[in-house]
Amino acid sequence: MLDKKGFDLWADGYDKSVNISDNDSTYPFAGYKEILNIIYNEILALKPKIILDIGFGTGTLTSKLYEKGIEIYGQDFSDQMLKISQEKMPFANLYVKDFSDGLDGALLANKYDAIIATYSMHHLEDEDKIKFIKSLMPLLNDGGKILIGDVAFKSLEELENCKKQAANSWDDDEFYFVFDKFRDYFPNSTFIPVSNCSGVINIKE
């Protein structure tokens, strides 16, 4: 798992690395573009005015929503990722902080029509994921939803199959969603599988 410095160094080549894995349909980013497309369309269907992006990275998804006139708030722990995203979205409200330590106070002052997280929450252990997502629920406006696109599996069996296929490229320092376990904590959630190692979790307010 990369630390803050590692992500700062990776920032400039992040999109290229992701595209290679996605185009080759290999772990961990197989299905990446389709995940962004699903979340993008889910967001637009809400006709939102304001959204929060947890771990916005290089702003690949949120910059497209920004272009639609949606007010963007976000948090990421990489200064370099923020620099790249701010260039794409000069009026977005972006903050640097590790979300494993919670949200920046400025983000807690708002409520959002949607909260999104793409390829960011797998850095949290399962118990911490649950706590963090529960802390986000009160920040949703009526009818809002949380959309999580990530390395994710419907069942533990699917995770183990992917792990075998990935072999030495599997990252044992990351904690991937297993939806069969996750939905016990969020009954109003659904899962859209996208590839053999990814999917979108939709949690309604």
mmCIF file of C-alpha atoms in Angstrom:
data_model
loop_
_atom_site.group_PDB
_atom_site.id
_atom_site.type_symbol
_atom_site.label_atom_id
_atom_site.label_comp_id
_atom_site.label_asym_id
_atom_site.label_seq_id
_atom_site.Cartn_x
_atom_site.Cartn_y
_atom_site.Cartn_z
ATOM 1 C CA MET A 1 0.000 0.000 0.000
ATOM 2 C CA LEU A 2 1.365 3.413 -0.936
ATOM 3 C CA ASP A 3 1.710 6.090 1.717
ATOM 4 C CA LYS A 4 1.105 9.811 1.176
ATOM 5 C CA LYS A 5 4.544 10.358 -0.361
ATOM 6 C CA GLY A 6 4.019 7.377 -2.639
ATOM 7 C CA PHE A 7 0.736 8.766 -3.943
ATOM 8 C CA ASP A 8 2.331 12.178 -4.480
ATOM 9 C CA LEU A 9 5.027 10.537 -6.610
ATOM 10 C CA TRP A 10 2.484 8.357 -8.462
ATOM 11 C CA ALA A 11 0.054 11.196 -9.173
ATOM 12 C CA ASP A 12 1.420 12.253 -12.556
ATOM 13 C CA GLY A 13 1.407 8.676 -13.899
ATOM 14 C CA TYR A 14 -1.728 7.493 -12.086
ATOM 15 C CA ASP A 15 -4.169 7.759 -14.999
ATOM 16 C CA LYS A 16 -1.766 5.958 -17.339
ATOM 17 C CA SER A 17 -1.282 3.082 -14.871
ATOM 18 C CA VAL A 18 -5.028 2.745 -14.384
ATOM 19 C CA ASN A 19 -5.714 2.728 -18.139
ATOM 20 C CA ILE A 20 -3.179 -0.034 -18.772
ATOM 21 C CA SER A 21 -4.814 -2.305 -16.184
ATOM 22 C CA ASP A 22 -8.329 -1.423 -17.363
ATOM 23 C CA ASN A 23 -7.538 -1.970 -21.039
ATOM 24 C CA ASP A 24 -5.923 -5.331 -20.257
ATOM 25 C CA SER A 25 -8.899 -6.298 -18.025
ATOM 26 C CA THR A 26 -6.533 -7.184 -15.225
ATOM 27 C CA TYR A 27 -6.591 -6.719 -11.464
ATOM 28 C CA PRO A 28 -6.890 -4.212 -9.880
ATOM 29 C CA PHE A 29 -8.404 -1.738 -12.373
ATOM 30 C CA ALA A 30 -10.370 -3.971 -14.754
ATOM 31 C CA GLY A 31 -13.704 -2.220 -15.322
ATOM 32 C CA TYR A 32 -12.431 1.166 -14.144
ATOM 33 C CA LYS A 33 -13.903 3.273 -16.961
ATOM 34 C CA GLU A 34 -17.236 1.432 -16.772
ATOM 35 C CA ILE A 35 -17.401 2.075 -13.033
ATOM 36 C CA LEU A 36 -16.864 5.796 -13.585
ATOM 37 C CA ASN A 37 -19.520 5.762 -16.304
ATOM 38 C CA ILE A 38 -22.070 4.042 -14.037
ATOM 39 C CA ILE A 39 -21.448 6.476 -11.184
ATOM 40 C CA TYR A 40 -21.507 9.467 -13.532
ATOM 41 C CA ASN A 41 -24.931 8.498 -14.890
ATOM 42 C CA GLU A 42 -26.282 7.652 -11.421
ATOM 43 C CA ILE A 43 -25.204 11.103 -10.232
ATOM 44 C CA LEU A 44 -26.724 12.959 -13.167
ATOM 45 C CA ALA A 45 -30.024 11.115 -12.657
ATOM 46 C CA LEU A 46 -30.224 12.698 -9.200
ATOM 47 C CA LYS A 47 -29.968 16.206 -10.706
ATOM 48 C CA PRO A 48 -27.631 17.165 -7.850
ATOM 49 C CA LYS A 49 -26.463 20.621 -6.930
ATOM 50 C CA ILE A 50 -23.661 19.591 -4.579
ATOM 51 C CA ILE A 51 -21.571 16.436 -4.183
ATOM 52 C CA LEU A 52 -18.681 15.210 -2.052
ATOM 53 C CA ASP A 53 -15.858 13.089 -3.479
ATOM 54 C CA ILE A 54 -13.875 10.998 -0.985
ATOM 55 C CA GLY A 55 -10.406 10.402 -2.426
ATOM 56 C CA PHE A 56 -10.848 12.441 -5.616
ATOM 57 C CA GLY A 57 -7.390 11.552 -6.976
ATOM 58 C CA THR A 58 -6.690 13.287 -10.280
ATOM 59 C CA GLY A 59 -10.314 14.385 -10.636
ATOM 60 C CA THR A 60 -11.086 12.100 -13.587
ATOM 61 C CA LEU A 61 -14.734 11.669 -12.578
ATOM 62 C CA THR A 62 -15.494 14.809 -10.613
ATOM 63 C CA SER A 63 -14.085 17.115 -13.276
ATOM 64 C CA LYS A 64 -16.795 15.817 -15.655
ATOM 65 C CA LEU A 65 -19.459 16.551 -13.033
ATOM 66 C CA TYR A 66 -17.861 19.931 -12.372
ATOM 67 C CA GLU A 67 -18.281 20.734 -16.079
ATOM 68 C CA LYS A 68 -22.014 20.117 -15.614
ATOM 69 C CA GLY A 69 -22.160 22.957 -13.092
ATOM 70 C CA ILE A 70 -22.337 20.772 -9.984
ATOM 71 C CA GLU A 71 -20.699 22.215 -6.872
ATOM 72 C CA ILE A 72 -17.804 19.931 -5.961
ATOM 73 C CA TYR A 73 -16.346 19.260 -2.529
ATOM 74 C CA GLY A 74 -13.628 16.708 -1.976
ATOM 75 C CA GLN A 75 -10.903 15.298 0.235
ATOM 76 C CA ASP A 76 -7.714 13.424 -0.653
ATOM 77 C CA PHE A 77 -4.510 12.849 1.273
ATOM 78 C CA SER A 78 -2.156 13.648 -1.615
ATOM 79 C CA ASP A 79 -1.009 17.236 -2.165
ATOM 80 C CA GLN A 80 -0.023 16.412 -5.734
ATOM 81 C CA MET A 81 -3.403 14.831 -6.512
ATOM 82 C CA LEU A 82 -5.066 18.001 -5.210
ATOM 83 C CA LYS A 83 -2.829 20.160 -7.408
ATOM 84 C CA ILE A 84 -3.780 18.177 -10.525
ATOM 85 C CA SER A 85 -7.494 18.209 -9.650
ATOM 86 C CA GLN A 86 -7.561 21.897 -8.765
ATOM 87 C CA GLU A 87 -6.158 22.731 -12.193
ATOM 88 C CA LYS A 88 -9.111 20.880 -13.744
ATOM 89 C CA MET A 89 -11.625 22.351 -11.274
ATOM 90 C CA PRO A 90 -10.385 25.793 -10.168
ATOM 91 C CA PHE A 91 -13.519 26.598 -8.149
ATOM 92 C CA ALA A 92 -13.953 23.208 -6.493
ATOM 93 C CA ASN A 93 -13.639 23.024 -2.709
ATOM 94 C CA LEU A 94 -10.819 20.531 -2.241
ATOM 95 C CA TYR A 95 -9.016 19.624 0.977
ATOM 96 C CA VAL A 96 -5.951 17.559 1.841
ATOM 97 C CA LYS A 97 -6.395 15.152 4.731
ATOM 98 C CA ASP A 98 -6.250 11.392 5.235
ATOM 99 C CA PHE A 99 -9.903 10.362 5.549
ATOM 100 C CA SER A 100 -8.901 7.540 7.874
ATOM 101 C CA ASP A 101 -8.661 10.425 10.350
ATOM 102 C CA GLY A 102 -12.140 11.649 9.390
ATOM 103 C CA LEU A 103 -13.357 14.477 7.204
ATOM 104 C CA ASP A 104 -12.030 18.005 7.214
ATOM 105 C CA GLY A 105 -14.226 20.213 9.385
ATOM 106 C CA ALA A 106 -15.203 22.356 6.401
ATOM 107 C CA LEU A 107 -16.772 19.322 4.718
ATOM 108 C CA LEU A 108 -18.822 18.492 7.793
ATOM 109 C CA ALA A 109 -20.525 21.884 7.561
ATOM 110 C CA ASN A 110 -22.456 20.892 4.414
ATOM 111 C CA LYS A 111 -25.007 18.344 3.293
ATOM 112 C CA TYR A 112 -24.709 16.663 -0.097
ATOM 113 C CA ASP A 113 -26.992 15.260 -2.768
ATOM 114 C CA ALA A 114 -24.479 12.472 -3.335
ATOM 115 C CA ILE A 115 -21.203 11.243 -1.866
ATOM 116 C CA ILE A 116 -18.860 9.288 -4.111
ATOM 117 C CA ALA A 117 -15.700 7.287 -3.520
ATOM 118 C CA THR A 118 -13.808 5.600 -6.341
ATOM 119 C CA TYR A 119 -10.876 3.309 -5.589
ATOM 120 C CA SER A 120 -10.204 4.937 -2.238
ATOM 121 C CA MET A 121 -11.986 3.070 0.566
ATOM 122 C CA HIS A 122 -10.060 -0.172 0.111
ATOM 123 C CA HIS A 123 -7.323 1.465 2.170
ATOM 124 C CA LEU A 124 -9.554 1.138 5.254
ATOM 125 C CA GLU A 125 -9.959 -2.110 7.160
ATOM 126 C CA ASP A 126 -13.506 -3.489 7.040
ATOM 127 C CA GLU A 127 -14.500 -2.322 10.506
ATOM 128 C CA ASP A 128 -13.203 1.176 9.783
ATOM 129 C CA LYS A 129 -15.021 1.224 6.436
ATOM 130 C CA ILE A 130 -18.326 0.533 8.164
ATOM 131 C CA LYS A 131 -17.763 3.237 10.774
ATOM 132 C CA PHE A 132 -16.665 5.783 8.194
ATOM 133 C CA ILE A 133 -19.578 5.144 5.827
ATOM 134 C CA LYS A 134 -22.039 5.339 8.717
ATOM 135 C CA SER A 135 -20.530 8.719 9.613
ATOM 136 C CA LEU A 136 -21.251 9.913 6.058
ATOM 137 C CA MET A 137 -24.956 9.024 6.085
ATOM 138 C CA PRO A 138 -26.071 12.096 8.110
ATOM 139 C CA LEU A 139 -24.367 14.312 5.515
ATOM 140 C CA LEU A 140 -26.799 13.267 2.774
ATOM 141 C CA ASN A 141 -29.714 15.423 1.733
ATOM 142 C CA ASP A 142 -33.146 13.767 1.449
ATOM 143 C CA GLY A 143 -33.067 11.294 -1.428
ATOM 144 C CA GLY A 144 -29.287 11.331 -1.512
ATOM 145 C CA LYS A 145 -27.023 8.335 -1.950
ATOM 146 C CA ILE A 146 -23.473 7.124 -1.494
ATOM 147 C CA LEU A 147 -21.844 5.548 -4.550
ATOM 148 C CA ILE A 148 -18.674 3.514 -4.090
ATOM 149 C CA GLY A 149 -16.758 2.181 -7.086
ATOM 150 C CA ASP A 150 -13.837 -0.007 -6.113
ATOM 151 C CA VAL A 151 -12.142 -3.365 -6.160
ATOM 152 C CA ALA A 152 -15.127 -5.282 -4.839
ATOM 153 C CA PHE A 153 -16.698 -8.736 -4.917
ATOM 154 C CA LYS A 154 -20.144 -10.135 -4.306
ATOM 155 C CA SER A 155 -18.804 -13.051 -2.290
ATOM 156 C CA LEU A 156 -15.669 -14.199 -0.510
ATOM 157 C CA GLU A 157 -15.401 -17.014 -3.053
ATOM 158 C CA GLU A 158 -15.143 -14.474 -5.891
ATOM 159 C CA LEU A 159 -12.449 -12.592 -3.997
ATOM 160 C CA GLU A 160 -10.427 -15.776 -3.487
ATOM 161 C CA ASN A 161 -10.739 -16.677 -7.186
ATOM 162 C CA CYS A 162 -9.462 -13.237 -8.187
ATOM 163 C CA LYS A 163 -6.611 -13.511 -5.691
ATOM 164 C CA LYS A 164 -5.493 -16.785 -7.277
ATOM 165 C CA GLN A 165 -5.630 -15.270 -10.767
ATOM 166 C CA ALA A 166 -3.739 -12.149 -9.692
ATOM 167 C CA ALA A 167 -1.005 -14.249 -8.044
ATOM 168 C CA ASN A 168 2.032 -12.094 -7.211
ATOM 169 C CA SER A 169 0.316 -8.848 -8.213
ATOM 170 C CA TRP A 170 -2.285 -9.198 -5.423
ATOM 171 C CA ASP A 171 -1.942 -6.518 -2.755
ATOM 172 C CA ASP A 172 -2.284 -8.081 0.705
ATOM 173 C CA ASP A 173 -2.130 -4.652 2.357
ATOM 174 C CA GLU A 174 -5.511 -3.552 1.010
ATOM 175 C CA PHE A 175 -8.985 -4.443 2.227
ATOM 176 C CA TYR A 176 -11.544 -5.101 -0.487
ATOM 177 C CA PHE A 177 -15.318 -4.992 -0.265
ATOM 178 C CA VAL A 178 -17.192 -8.296 -0.057
ATOM 179 C CA PHE A 179 -20.803 -7.286 -0.607
ATOM 180 C CA ASP A 180 -22.397 -10.366 0.997
ATOM 181 C CA LYS A 181 -20.842 -9.223 4.296
ATOM 182 C CA PHE A 182 -21.180 -5.486 3.707
ATOM 183 C CA ARG A 183 -24.942 -5.434 3.113
ATOM 184 C CA ASP A 184 -25.578 -6.740 6.632
ATOM 185 C CA TYR A 185 -24.629 -3.261 7.838
ATOM 186 C CA PHE A 186 -26.412 -1.337 5.075
ATOM 187 C CA PRO A 187 -29.719 -3.038 4.157
ATOM 188 C CA ASN A 188 -30.553 -0.267 1.655
ATOM 189 C CA SER A 189 -27.490 -1.049 -0.434
ATOM 190 C CA THR A 190 -27.162 -2.775 -3.803
ATOM 191 C CA PHE A 191 -24.200 -4.073 -5.767
ATOM 192 C CA ILE A 192 -23.528 -3.807 -9.504
ATOM 193 C CA PRO A 193 -20.704 -6.161 -10.544
ATOM 194 C CA VAL A 194 -18.598 -4.708 -13.366
ATOM 195 C CA SER A 195 -15.586 -7.002 -13.790
ATOM 196 C CA ASN A 196 -14.125 -10.010 -12.014
ATOM 197 C CA CYS A 197 -12.532 -7.629 -9.525
ATOM 198 C CA SER A 198 -14.735 -4.530 -9.375
ATOM 199 C CA GLY A 199 -18.198 -3.190 -8.880
ATOM 200 C CA VAL A 200 -20.362 -0.300 -7.688
ATOM 201 C CA ILE A 201 -22.038 -0.209 -4.289
ATOM 202 C CA ASN A 202 -25.092 2.033 -4.090
ATOM 203 C CA ILE A 203 -26.256 3.055 -0.600
ATOM 204 C CA LYS A 204 -29.487 5.018 -0.353
ATOM 205 C CA GLU A 205 -30.166 7.650 2.299
#
